[in-house]
């Protein structure tokens, strides 16, 4: 009886219509070293392969604009064909950089709650507009001496408008920790000096390629993993946070994910290992392609809160 | 001829096996042999006109050739550009696509570059490709003398493909040379008058629809490209810098300070809507509306789209309402964005912007009356301080008034072409115009008696006791029939809109049209001069104010005042006495005072319903004519005299009877029949009379005063220059007693309509027009009913339309006299119950009677 009554009132507003889903939005800039997996991250997110909305809190992921749609094409025509994405060119005009608009529909964490159900939609919408800067911006432009160049100025201006910065770091590139910390420090200071833009910024440090065994085992402890592998980067972020400039959080992700449930193994084929100790890999089996940890940082960038189910995904 | 070049800028290292490896893009070009890369060439690259799709380059380079048009006005030459796109590797093991561009000045140079590249290929078995170690190259390539452009004519089979008005696609064939491709493309380009552009050995292009000839690298590519092109418009010749526009839109979406982006948008405001649609949809406009995506960047994008593509404004208004509800922040974003846009737009192309904004408002009106959008949303759009559309408010009000004025003048004959607002919104008003005006203009029937409410014995108003008292539900019994009402109810949103916009007159007008009555608050706000007013005219429509229960009671009390007053006089001392006894001094005193005040509140003047129809002009004492005007008027008096003679003879050809006309003219101008001397006008010898000067000056004074006070001339001159001028026509109409005709016609229509059940007023009017021989006679706009604009220009037009009635009546009378049906002399007049009136009524009833 009670459950029937709950069902009756659940998801219904006074006029009998289900309430409109809450909409959360964020403008995000994805930064990181060359080949840290930024575009692959975005392509895997937009493609959202082998979706399982019954189990996953993520119901759908849909591109909104043509740039977003182009990610799906890339995922299908390149990643699923066992190829790697080409490096994103460093565009001299930051407005010509692709701006991926994507809508993610999530199950509402609180929609089950009888006290909140009446005026709560079963879903939450995340609308993100996300520019994936060429790795050269982070690896090269930030370190150039002429920081007043128009390219640098435009990128910084563009970055200032973003509420969220997602810094992607290849989990295995820990040798570059000092270099990354230096780049990040420079970026944060430049943004701070420039002023304006959004009042409070969120920075998500996302370790990518966490399908790699040494990262996989610690994937549920992102902060610990980040601290142990990239102590200087974490220190830079902590300092920035302490200055009251915004908030930070840590995430682990894999664009390619794992295969198998009982004895999971990375869904990748290693193809090269360069001098920097960076493993490069391609998707092994597109049929079972299931990335993980891609939506959790976005939810946090939109809300400032962690989503338990997404963290466990 | 020299060929310049430049390449994708990369950091690189050369491996021991002499291959290059990219260490990242520099964001610039390298190996540049020109001082500066031509702007238009850079823009063509930014527009992806040389771009192949990522992941589709093969070991064999793709080659893309294109003539890039310069700008003659800026002295920028055309450039022939060939890009060779090939792939290499980067230090992370990834494939990198890089381009090497060759370019030479002039549109004719493409053939030479192609011939030179073929020459290199013959020598080295490869086209010249990307080679970063040419870093030090700073000089252009000199073409060896043995390289010559040879004439290549497409064969018949190829011509069939080339002659089709779309991109020509050719399958892979080893025999192709760049010279051959270029010659074929050239053939097609000349036929279609387009710049040459071709692609060679490509798997997939970013924008294949922007090529006139593509030679594909594989059969799969042939099918793929063909499929893409089939769904796209062929736009090889487009000179719109799409990338620049996209960037401008993105920049504004992301709210970067962007006066330059606004300039770009302003520059392209004229391009066709289809193009804009595509640009906005590329940024997600379509999905944002459909999926109700209320993110701040979409608030900006869709606001911008609603400005640039006025057709999208109605949907936008619905969407933005949702966006505001979804997040209060969106309201601020929406307004702040408009404010900053407006600021920047006003510094660039203000006039084009104004046109776009005004178009948007016009698009909104049909949607408003169809209730697709709410009056509230439109009102906010037009009044919010930061709203970019608020600048359209005055124009909208002016346009609406102009249209209503036009409809008032021409009624069902209103020409759509002259309407300023979309004609569809006035369709019902025009169709039912006669019904609305005739039935809603009971004319002289309105009298204090029947306008008042009557109370029954129990003191409550009886239902339907008066034709002009409206029931509380807002519908007049005198209002148009139910069918008409349902067609006219669509105007209620306009009434609500103008109420919100505080344009109370328009609001009152549309309440009258849609509900048959005007709410009291709106009426009083619109016509604040007299708070007791219950009716007034506006654009040919009698607006009737809702009468409240209180007023009905007061009306009743007024009517019964004497009786009540006498009763009060009898009751009052007793009441006072009783009150003092029962309630005590103060309380009793207050009660008596209140009770007495109700009765005493009735006006002291004789009771009447204040009726604001224009009264016949009252004549103030004649003013003296200023000397300067008098002098000129005296000099022109002979002309004036001839003009007045013309008026007189127009009315009465019998010379003997012309004397009788002058008193009428005198009365029309001075209010006094005998003031003006007839001889001064009619007698050519009068000038010799000693009183002539005095009498003439009286005429001048009368004309001057008539012009100044009655006709409201800005510069009265005391002259009548022609028999067709405004002054002359005013005299004519007065002589023809047109004010009588004006009263009588609506009465005639109403009488017939009341008698013949099922006949509409519009039918009667149309039959009347036919009967008196002019189907184009105008009815509203002050011609017969309504009010006119005060402009002199309109007055002249109005007079002309009124004189058409006079002429029609006169010719009807003449015709009937000939037929012996009328004994009355033709006089162009229609008076209540005169012979013409009776005959006309009888004939109309016969015509309209169902039997």
Short mmCIF file of C-alpha atoms in Angstrom, two decimals, chain A residues 1 4 15 18 20 30-31 36 38 42 55 59 64 78 81 116 122 138 150 160 174 181 266 288 292 309:
data_model
loop_
_atom_site.label_atom_id
_atom_site.label_comp_id
_atom_site.label_asym_id
_atom_site.label_seq_id
_atom_site.Cartn_x
_atom_site.Cartn_y
_atom_site.Cartn_z
CA UNK A 1 0.00 0.00 0.00
CA UNK A 4 1.87 2.18 -4.23
CA UNK A 15 -0.01 19.45 -12.25
CA UNK A 18 6.87 14.85 -14.23
CA UNK A 20 11.66 19.03 -15.51
CA UNK A 30 40.79 20.40 -20.97
CA UNK A 31 44.51 20.87 -20.60
CA UNK A 36 47.93 12.71 -22.36
CA UNK A 38 42.57 14.60 -23.96
CA UNK A 42 36.40 13.40 -25.13
CA UNK A 55 23.14 -0.45 -14.25
CA UNK A 59 21.55 7.24 -18.99
CA UNK A 64 24.77 18.99 -28.96
CA UNK A 78 39.67 5.90 -35.84
CA UNK A 81 39.40 0.80 -36.16
CA UNK A 116 12.18 14.64 -2.19
CA UNK A 122 14.33 11.10 -11.85
CA UNK A 138 50.46 23.11 -21.97
CA UNK A 150 48.63 37.14 -28.90
CA UNK A 160 39.26 32.61 -17.93
CA UNK A 174 54.98 10.55 -13.38
CA UNK A 181 53.73 21.24 -11.78
CA UNK A 266 43.00 -3.61 -20.04
CA UNK A 288 33.45 -4.68 -25.34
CA UNK A 292 35.39 4.31 -16.90
CA UNK A 309 27.83 5.93 -8.10
#
